[in-house]
Coordinates of N, CA and C and ligand atoms in Angstrom, one line a residue:
M5 N 9.1 55.7 -14.9 CA 8.3 54.5 -15.1 C 8.1 53.7 -13.9
S6 N 6.9 53.2 -13.7 CA 6.7 52.3 -12.5 C 6.7 50.9 -13.0
N7 N 7.6 50.1 -12.6 CA 7.7 48.7 -13.1 C 6.6 47.8 -12.4
P8 N 6.0 46.9 -13.2 CA 5.1 46.0 -12.5 C 5.9 45.0 -11.7
I9 N 5.3 44.4 -10.7 CA 6.0 43.4 -9.8 C 5.3 42.1 -10.1
L10 N 6.2 41.0 -10.0 CA 5.7 39.7 -10.2 C 4.6 39.3 -9.2
H11 N 3.5 38.9 -9.7 CA 2.4 38.6 -8.8 C 2.0 37.2 -8.6
H12 N 2.0 36.4 -9.6 CA 1.7 34.9 -9.5 C 2.2 34.1 -10.6
V13 N 2.3 32.8 -10.4 CA 2.5 31.9 -11.5 C 1.3 31.0 -11.6
N14 N 1.2 30.4 -12.8 CA 0.0 29.6 -13.0 C 0.5 28.3 -13.7
L15 N 0.2 27.2 -13.1 CA 0.6 25.9 -13.6 C -0.6 25.1 -14.1
T16 N -0.4 24.3 -15.2 CA -1.4 23.4 -15.5 C -1.2 22.1 -14.8
T17 N -2.2 21.3 -14.5 CA -2.0 20.1 -13.7 C -3.1 19.1 -14.1
T18 N -2.7 17.8 -13.9 CA -3.7 16.7 -14.1 C -4.1 16.1 -12.7
R19 N -3.6 16.7 -11.6 CA -3.9 16.2 -10.3 C -4.1 17.4 -9.3
L20 N -5.2 18.0 -9.5 CA -5.5 19.2 -8.8 C -5.5 19.1 -7.3
K21 N -6.2 18.1 -6.8 CA -6.3 18.0 -5.3 C -4.9 17.7 -4.7
E22 N -4.1 16.8 -5.4 CA -2.8 16.5 -4.8 C -1.9 17.8 -4.8
M23 N -2.0 18.6 -5.9 CA -1.2 19.8 -5.9 C -1.7 20.8 -4.9
I24 N -3.0 20.9 -4.7 CA -3.5 21.9 -3.6 C -2.9 21.4 -2.3
D25 N -3.0 20.1 -2.0 CA -2.5 19.6 -0.7 C -1.0 19.8 -0.6
W26 N -0.3 19.6 -1.6 CA 1.2 19.7 -1.5 C 1.6 21.1 -1.3
Y27 N 1.0 22.1 -2.1 CA 1.4 23.5 -1.9 C 1.0 24.0 -0.5
G28 N -0.2 23.4 0.0 CA -0.6 23.8 1.3 C 0.4 23.3 2.4
A29 N 0.9 22.1 2.2 CA 1.8 21.5 3.2 C 3.2 22.2 3.1
V30 N 3.6 22.4 1.9 CA 5.0 22.9 1.7 C 5.2 24.4 1.9
T31 N 4.2 25.1 1.4 CA 4.3 26.6 1.3 C 3.3 27.3 2.1
G32 N 2.4 26.6 2.8 CA 1.3 27.3 3.6 C 0.3 28.0 2.7
M33 N 0.2 27.6 1.5 CA -0.8 28.3 0.6 C -2.2 27.7 0.9
T34 N -3.2 28.5 0.9 CA -4.6 28.1 1.1 C -5.4 28.5 -0.1
V35 N -6.5 27.8 -0.3 CA -7.3 28.1 -1.5 C -8.1 29.3 -1.4
C36 N -8.0 30.3 -2.3 CA -8.9 31.4 -2.3 C -10.1 31.2 -3.1
H37 N -10.0 30.4 -4.1 CA -11.1 30.1 -4.9 C -10.9 28.7 -5.6
L38 N -11.9 27.9 -5.6 CA -11.8 26.6 -6.2 C -13.0 26.4 -7.2
A39 N -12.6 25.9 -8.4 CA -13.6 25.7 -9.4 C -13.3 24.4 -10.1
P40 N -14.3 23.8 -10.8 CA -14.0 22.6 -11.5 C -12.7 22.7 -12.4
V41 N -12.5 23.9 -12.9 CA -11.4 24.1 -13.9 C -10.1 24.4 -13.2
G42 N -10.1 24.6 -11.9 CA -8.8 24.9 -11.3 C -9.0 25.5 -9.9
A43 N -7.8 26.0 -9.4 CA -7.8 26.6 -8.0 C -6.8 27.7 -8.0
W44 N -7.1 28.7 -7.1 CA -6.2 29.9 -6.9 C -5.8 29.9 -5.5
L45 N -4.5 30.0 -5.2 CA -4.0 29.8 -3.9 C -3.1 31.0 -3.5
S46 N -3.0 31.3 -2.2 CA -2.2 32.3 -1.8 C -1.7 32.0 -0.4
N47 N -0.5 32.5 0.0 CA 0.0 32.4 1.4 C 0.4 33.8 1.9
D48 N -0.2 34.8 1.3 CA 0.0 36.2 1.8 C -1.3 37.0 1.4
S49 N -1.1 38.3 1.4 CA -2.3 39.1 1.2 C -2.8 39.2 -0.3
A50 N -2.0 38.7 -1.2 CA -2.4 38.7 -2.6 C -3.6 37.8 -2.8
N51 N -4.5 38.1 -3.7 CA -5.6 37.3 -4.0 C -5.2 35.9 -4.4
H52 N -4.1 35.8 -5.2 CA -3.5 34.5 -5.5 C -2.1 34.7 -5.8
R53 N -1.3 33.7 -5.4 CA 0.1 33.6 -5.8 C 0.4 32.5 -6.8
L54 N -0.5 31.5 -6.7 CA -0.4 30.3 -7.5 C -1.7 30.0 -8.1
G55 N -1.8 29.8 -9.4 CA -2.9 29.3 -10.1 C -2.7 27.9 -10.5
L56 N -3.7 27.1 -10.5 CA -3.6 25.7 -10.9 C -4.7 25.4 -11.9
L57 N -4.4 25.3 -13.1 CA -5.5 25.0 -14.1 C -5.5 23.6 -14.5
A58 N -6.7 23.0 -14.3 CA -6.9 21.6 -14.5 C -7.8 21.3 -15.7
F59 N -7.4 21.9 -16.8 CA -8.2 21.7 -18.1 C -8.2 20.3 -18.4
P60 N -9.3 19.7 -18.9 CA -9.4 18.3 -19.1 C -8.5 17.8 -20.3
W61 N -8.1 18.7 -21.1 CA -7.3 18.3 -22.2 C -5.8 18.3 -21.9
V62 N -5.4 18.7 -20.7 CA -4.0 18.8 -20.3 C -3.5 17.4 -20.0
S63 N -2.2 17.1 -20.5 CA -1.6 15.9 -20.1 C -0.2 16.1 -19.5
D64 N 0.3 15.1 -18.8 CA 1.6 15.3 -18.2 C 2.7 15.4 -19.3
D65 N 3.7 16.1 -19.0 CA 4.9 16.2 -19.9 C 6.0 15.4 -19.2
K66 N 6.2 14.2 -19.8 CA 7.1 13.2 -19.2 C 8.6 13.7 -19.4
A67 N 8.8 14.6 -20.3 CA 10.2 15.1 -20.6 C 10.4 16.5 -20.3
K68 N 9.7 17.0 -19.3 CA 9.7 18.5 -19.1 C 11.1 19.0 -18.8
E69 N 11.9 18.2 -18.2 CA 13.3 18.6 -17.9 C 14.1 19.0 -19.1
A70 N 13.7 18.4 -20.3 CA 14.4 18.6 -21.5 C 13.7 19.6 -22.4
H71 N 12.6 20.1 -21.9 CA 11.9 21.1 -22.7 C 12.0 22.5 -22.2
T72 N 11.8 23.4 -23.1 CA 11.8 24.8 -22.7 C 10.6 25.1 -21.8
G73 N 10.7 26.2 -21.1 CA 9.6 26.6 -20.2 C 10.1 26.9 -18.8
L74 N 9.2 26.8 -17.9 CA 9.5 27.1 -16.5 C 10.4 26.0 -15.9
H75 N 11.5 26.5 -15.3 CA 12.4 25.5 -14.7 C 12.0 25.3 -13.2
H76 N 11.8 26.4 -12.5 CA 11.4 26.3 -11.1 C 10.8 27.7 -10.7
I77 N 10.0 27.6 -9.6 CA 9.6 28.8 -8.9 C 10.3 28.9 -7.6
A78 N 10.4 30.0 -7.0 CA 11.1 30.2 -5.7 C 10.3 31.0 -4.7
L79 N 10.3 30.5 -3.5 CA 9.7 31.3 -2.4 C 10.7 31.5 -1.3
E80 N 10.7 32.7 -0.7 CA 11.8 33.1 0.2 C 11.3 33.2 1.6
F81 N 12.0 32.6 2.5 CA 11.8 32.7 3.9 C 12.6 34.0 4.4
G82 N 12.1 34.6 5.5 CA 12.8 35.8 6.0 C 14.0 35.5 6.8
S83 N 14.2 34.2 7.2 CA 15.4 33.9 8.0 C 15.9 32.4 7.7
F84 N 17.1 32.2 8.1 CA 17.7 30.9 8.0 C 16.9 29.9 8.9
Q85 N 16.6 30.4 10.1 CA 15.8 29.6 11.0 C 14.5 29.2 10.4
G86 N 13.8 30.1 9.7 CA 12.5 29.8 9.1 C 12.7 28.8 8.0
L87 N 13.7 28.9 7.2 CA 13.9 27.9 6.1 C 14.2 26.5 6.7
F88 N 15.0 26.4 7.8 CA 15.4 25.1 8.3 C 14.3 24.5 9.2
A89 N 13.5 25.4 9.9 CA 12.4 24.9 10.6 C 11.4 24.3 9.7
N90 N 11.2 24.9 8.5 CA 10.3 24.3 7.5 C 10.9 23.0 7.0
Y91 N 12.2 23.0 6.8 CA 12.8 21.7 6.3 C 12.5 20.6 7.3
A92 N 12.7 20.9 8.6 CA 12.5 19.8 9.6 C 11.0 19.4 9.7
R93 N 10.1 20.4 9.6 CA 8.7 20.1 9.6 C 8.3 19.2 8.4
L94 N 8.8 19.5 7.3 CA 8.5 18.7 6.1 C 9.1 17.4 6.1
R95 N 10.4 17.3 6.6 CA 11.1 16.0 6.7 C 10.2 15.1 7.6
D96 N 9.7 15.6 8.6 CA 8.9 14.8 9.5 C 7.6 14.3 9.0
I97 N 7.1 14.9 7.9 CA 6.0 14.3 7.2 C 6.3 13.7 5.9
G98 N 7.6 13.4 5.7 CA 8.1 12.6 4.6 C 8.3 13.4 3.3
V99 N 8.5 14.7 3.4 CA 8.7 15.6 2.2 C 10.1 16.1 2.3
T100 N 11.0 15.7 1.4 CA 12.4 16.1 1.5 C 12.8 16.8 0.2
P101 N 13.8 17.7 0.3 CA 14.3 18.3 -1.0 C 15.0 17.3 -1.9
T102 N 14.9 17.5 -3.2 CA 15.6 16.7 -4.1 C 17.1 17.1 -4.1
L103 N 17.3 18.4 -4.0 CA 18.7 18.8 -3.9 C 18.7 20.2 -3.2
S104 N 19.9 20.5 -2.6 CA 20.0 21.7 -1.8 C 21.3 22.4 -2.3
L105 N 21.3 23.7 -2.5 CA 22.4 24.4 -3.0 C 22.5 25.8 -2.3
D106 N 23.8 26.1 -1.9 CA 24.1 27.5 -1.5 C 24.6 28.2 -2.8
H107 N 23.8 29.1 -3.2 CA 24.1 29.9 -4.4 C 25.0 31.1 -4.1
G108 N 25.4 31.2 -2.9 CA 26.2 32.4 -2.5 C 25.2 33.5 -2.1
L109 N 24.3 33.8 -2.9 CA 23.3 34.8 -2.6 C 22.1 34.3 -1.8
T110 N 21.8 33.0 -2.0 CA 20.8 32.4 -1.2 C 21.2 31.0 -0.8
T111 N 20.6 30.5 0.3 CA 20.7 29.1 0.7 C 19.3 28.5 0.3
S112 N 19.4 27.5 -0.6 CA 18.2 27.1 -1.3 C 18.0 25.5 -1.2
M113 N 16.7 25.1 -1.0 CA 16.4 23.7 -1.1 C 15.3 23.6 -2.2
Y114 N 15.5 22.6 -3.1 CA 14.6 22.4 -4.2 C 13.8 21.1 -4.0
Y115 N 12.5 21.3 -4.1 CA 11.5 20.2 -3.9 C 10.8 19.9 -5.2
H116 N 10.5 18.7 -5.5 CA 9.6 18.4 -6.6 C 8.1 18.3 -6.1
D117 N 7.3 19.0 -6.8 CA 5.8 18.9 -6.5 C 5.3 17.7 -7.1
P118 N 4.0 17.4 -6.9 CA 3.4 16.1 -7.5 C 3.5 16.0 -9.0
D119 N 3.6 17.2 -9.7 CA 3.7 17.2 -11.1 C 5.1 17.2 -11.6
S120 N 6.1 17.1 -10.7 CA 7.5 17.2 -10.9 C 8.0 18.5 -11.4
N121 N 7.2 19.6 -11.0 CA 7.8 20.9 -11.1 C 8.7 21.2 -9.9
L122 N 9.8 21.9 -10.1 CA 10.7 22.2 -9.0 C 10.3 23.5 -8.3
V123 N 10.3 23.4 -7.0 CA 10.0 24.5 -6.2 C 11.2 24.8 -5.3
E124 N 11.7 26.0 -5.3 CA 12.9 26.4 -4.5 C 12.4 27.1 -3.3
L125 N 12.8 26.7 -2.1 CA 12.6 27.4 -0.9 C 14.0 27.9 -0.5
Q126 N 14.0 29.2 -0.2 CA 15.3 29.9 0.0 C 15.3 30.9 1.1
V127 N 16.5 31.2 1.5 CA 16.7 32.4 2.4 C 17.8 33.2 1.8
D128 N 17.7 34.5 1.8 CA 18.8 35.4 1.3 C 19.9 35.4 2.3
N129 N 21.1 35.1 1.8 CA 22.3 34.9 2.7 C 22.7 36.3 3.3
F130 N 22.3 37.3 2.6 CA 22.7 38.7 3.1 C 21.6 39.3 4.0
G131 N 20.4 38.8 3.9 CA 19.3 39.4 4.6 C 19.0 40.7 4.1
D132 N 19.4 41.0 2.9 CA 19.2 42.3 2.3 C 19.3 42.2 0.8
W133 N 18.2 42.4 0.1 CA 18.2 42.2 -1.4 C 19.2 43.1 -2.1
G134 N 19.4 44.3 -1.6 CA 20.3 45.2 -2.2 C 21.7 44.6 -2.1
K135 N 22.1 44.1 -1.0 CA 23.4 43.5 -0.8 C 23.6 42.2 -1.7
S136 N 22.6 41.4 -1.7 CA 22.7 40.2 -2.5 C 22.7 40.4 -4.0
K137 N 22.0 41.5 -4.4 CA 22.0 41.8 -5.8 C 23.4 42.4 -6.2
H138 N 24.0 43.2 -5.3 CA 25.3 43.7 -5.6 C 26.3 42.6 -5.6
W139 N 26.2 41.6 -4.7 CA 27.1 40.5 -4.7 C 27.0 39.7 -6.0
M140 N 25.8 39.5 -6.5 CA 25.6 38.7 -7.7 C 26.2 39.5 -8.9
Q141 N 26.1 40.8 -8.9 CA 26.6 41.6 -10.0 C 28.1 41.8 -10.0
T142 N 28.7 41.6 -8.8 CA 30.2 42.0 -8.7 C 31.1 40.9 -8.2
S143 N 30.5 39.8 -7.7 CA 31.4 38.8 -7.0 C 32.1 37.9 -8.0
P144 N 33.4 37.8 -7.9 CA 34.1 36.8 -8.7 C 33.7 35.4 -8.4
E145 N 33.3 35.1 -7.2 CA 32.8 33.7 -6.9 C 31.6 33.4 -7.7
F146 N 30.6 34.3 -7.8 CA 29.4 34.0 -8.6 C 29.7 33.9 -10.1
E147 N 30.7 34.8 -10.5 CA 31.1 34.7 -11.9 C 31.7 33.3 -12.2
A148 N 32.5 32.8 -11.3 CA 33.1 31.5 -11.5 C 32.2 30.4 -11.4
N149 N 31.2 30.5 -10.5 CA 30.3 29.4 -10.2 C 28.9 29.9 -9.9
P150 N 28.1 30.1 -10.9 CA 26.7 30.7 -10.7 C 25.7 29.7 -10.2
I151 N 26.1 28.4 -10.2 CA 25.2 27.3 -9.7 C 25.3 27.3 -8.2
G152 N 26.5 27.2 -7.7 CA 26.7 27.2 -6.2 C 27.3 25.9 -5.7
V153 N 27.1 25.7 -4.4 CA 27.7 24.5 -3.7 C 26.6 23.7 -3.1
F154 N 26.6 22.4 -3.4 CA 25.6 21.5 -2.8 C 25.8 21.3 -1.3
F155 N 24.7 21.1 -0.6 CA 24.9 20.7 0.8 C 23.8 19.7 1.2
D156 N 24.1 19.0 2.2 CA 23.2 18.0 2.8 C 22.4 18.8 4.0
P157 N 21.1 19.0 3.8 CA 20.4 19.8 4.8 C 20.4 19.2 6.2
E158 N 20.4 17.9 6.3 CA 20.2 17.3 7.7 C 21.4 17.7 8.6
P159 N 22.6 17.5 8.3 CA 23.7 17.9 9.2 C 23.8 19.4 9.4
V160 N 23.4 20.2 8.4 CA 23.3 21.6 8.5 C 22.3 22.0 9.6
N161 N 21.1 21.3 9.5 CA 20.1 21.6 10.4 C 20.5 21.2 11.8
S162 N 21.1 20.1 12.0 CA 21.5 19.7 13.4 C 22.6 20.6 13.9
T163 N 23.5 21.0 13.0 CA 24.6 22.0 13.5 C 23.9 23.3 13.9
F164 N 23.0 23.7 13.1 CA 22.3 25.0 13.4 C 21.6 24.9 14.8
L165 N 20.9 23.7 15.0 CA 20.2 23.5 16.2 C 21.1 23.5 17.4
S166 N 22.4 23.1 17.1 CA 23.4 23.0 18.2 C 24.0 24.4 18.6
G167 N 23.6 25.4 17.8 CA 24.0 26.8 18.2 C 24.8 27.5 17.2
Q168 N 25.3 26.9 16.1 CA 26.1 27.6 15.1 C 25.3 28.7 14.4
S169 N 25.9 29.8 14.1 CA 25.1 30.9 13.5 C 24.9 30.6 12.0
A170 N 23.8 31.3 11.5 CA 23.5 31.1 10.1 C 24.6 31.6 9.2
S171 N 25.3 32.7 9.6 CA 26.4 33.2 8.8 C 27.6 32.3 8.8
D172 N 27.9 31.7 9.9 CA 29.0 30.7 10.0 C 28.6 29.5 9.1
L173 N 27.4 29.1 9.2 CA 26.9 27.9 8.4 C 27.0 28.1 6.9
H174 N 26.5 29.3 6.6 CA 26.6 29.7 5.1 C 28.1 29.6 4.7
A175 N 29.0 30.2 5.5 CA 30.4 30.1 5.1 C 30.9 28.7 5.0
A176 N 30.5 27.9 5.9 CA 30.9 26.5 5.9 C 30.3 25.7 4.7
I177 N 29.1 25.9 4.4 CA 28.4 25.3 3.3 C 29.2 25.7 2.0
F178 N 29.4 27.0 1.9 CA 30.0 27.6 0.7 C 31.5 27.1 0.5
A179 N 32.1 26.7 1.6 CA 33.4 26.1 1.6 C 33.4 24.6 1.4
S180 N 32.2 24.0 1.0 CA 32.0 22.6 0.7 C 32.2 21.7 1.9
R181 N 31.8 22.2 3.1 CA 32.0 21.3 4.3 C 30.7 20.5 4.6
F182 N 29.7 20.7 3.8 CA 28.4 19.9 4.1 C 28.0 19.3 2.8
L183 N 28.9 18.8 2.0 CA 28.5 18.2 0.7 C 27.7 16.9 0.9
P184 N 26.7 16.7 0.1 CA 25.9 15.5 0.2 C 26.7 14.3 -0.4
D185 N 26.4 13.1 0.0 CA 27.0 11.9 -0.6 C 25.8 11.0 -1.0
P186 N 25.6 10.7 -2.3 CA 26.4 11.2 -3.4 C 26.0 12.6 -3.8
L187 N 26.9 13.2 -4.6 CA 26.6 14.5 -5.1 C 25.6 14.5 -6.2
P188 N 24.6 15.3 -6.1 CA 23.6 15.3 -7.2 C 24.3 15.7 -8.5
V189 N 23.8 15.2 -9.6 CA 24.4 15.5 -10.9 C 23.4 16.4 -11.7
I190 N 23.9 17.6 -12.1 CA 23.1 18.4 -12.9 C 23.5 18.2 -14.4
G191 N 22.7 17.7 -15.2 CA 23.1 17.4 -16.5 C 21.8 17.0 -17.3
P192 N 22.0 16.7 -18.6 CA 20.9 16.4 -19.4 C 20.2 15.1 -18.9
P193 N 18.8 15.0 -19.0 CA 18.1 13.9 -18.6 C 18.6 12.6 -19.3
A194 N 18.6 11.5 -18.6 CA 19.0 10.2 -19.2 C 18.1 9.9 -20.4
S195 N 18.7 9.4 -21.4 CA 17.9 9.1 -22.6 C 17.0 7.8 -22.3
P196 N 15.8 7.8 -22.9 CA 15.0 6.6 -22.6 C 15.7 5.3 -23.2
A197 N 15.5 4.2 -22.5 CA 16.2 3.0 -22.9 C 15.6 2.5 -24.2
Ligands
FE2_16 FE1 16.1 30.0 -8.3

């Protein structure tokens, strides 16, 4: 059997232009087709990786964090350097991650798009999908903590720029040496007052 591969995600939106601009700035996606009803974007050779449907009857979901459905989408950089260069580029235009986690298998930064969807930008800590998959399947660390360890990207970036290797930084992050202050809280959304 030949398995199909994941090709694209498609989101509904009430702010099409803002979403196009944001995904362009954050992920380098450009519009392959634009219509009154939506847009189709890609940052590689696929005809589209992201669809944005702007049907006029769509409305914002103010409680999406508490509802079933898509939690986040993830895009992967080929290197630690690529992820952190993108972090610095975005920071300089005022776009910063909501939270950052070393999952053991990836170093990941999570950004909220204009519709409050979470977008994970990551790098594989093993540089090899086979190795990271094996680690996920067999590691006691992942068994004990599948969420990972929070980190503050700014000091990690400056330490990386000062010459520390990506593998040493991953080890230091995973040992909780770059915890953000305050620590983000992952829990149920606050109830409305
Ligand atoms: Fe993820």
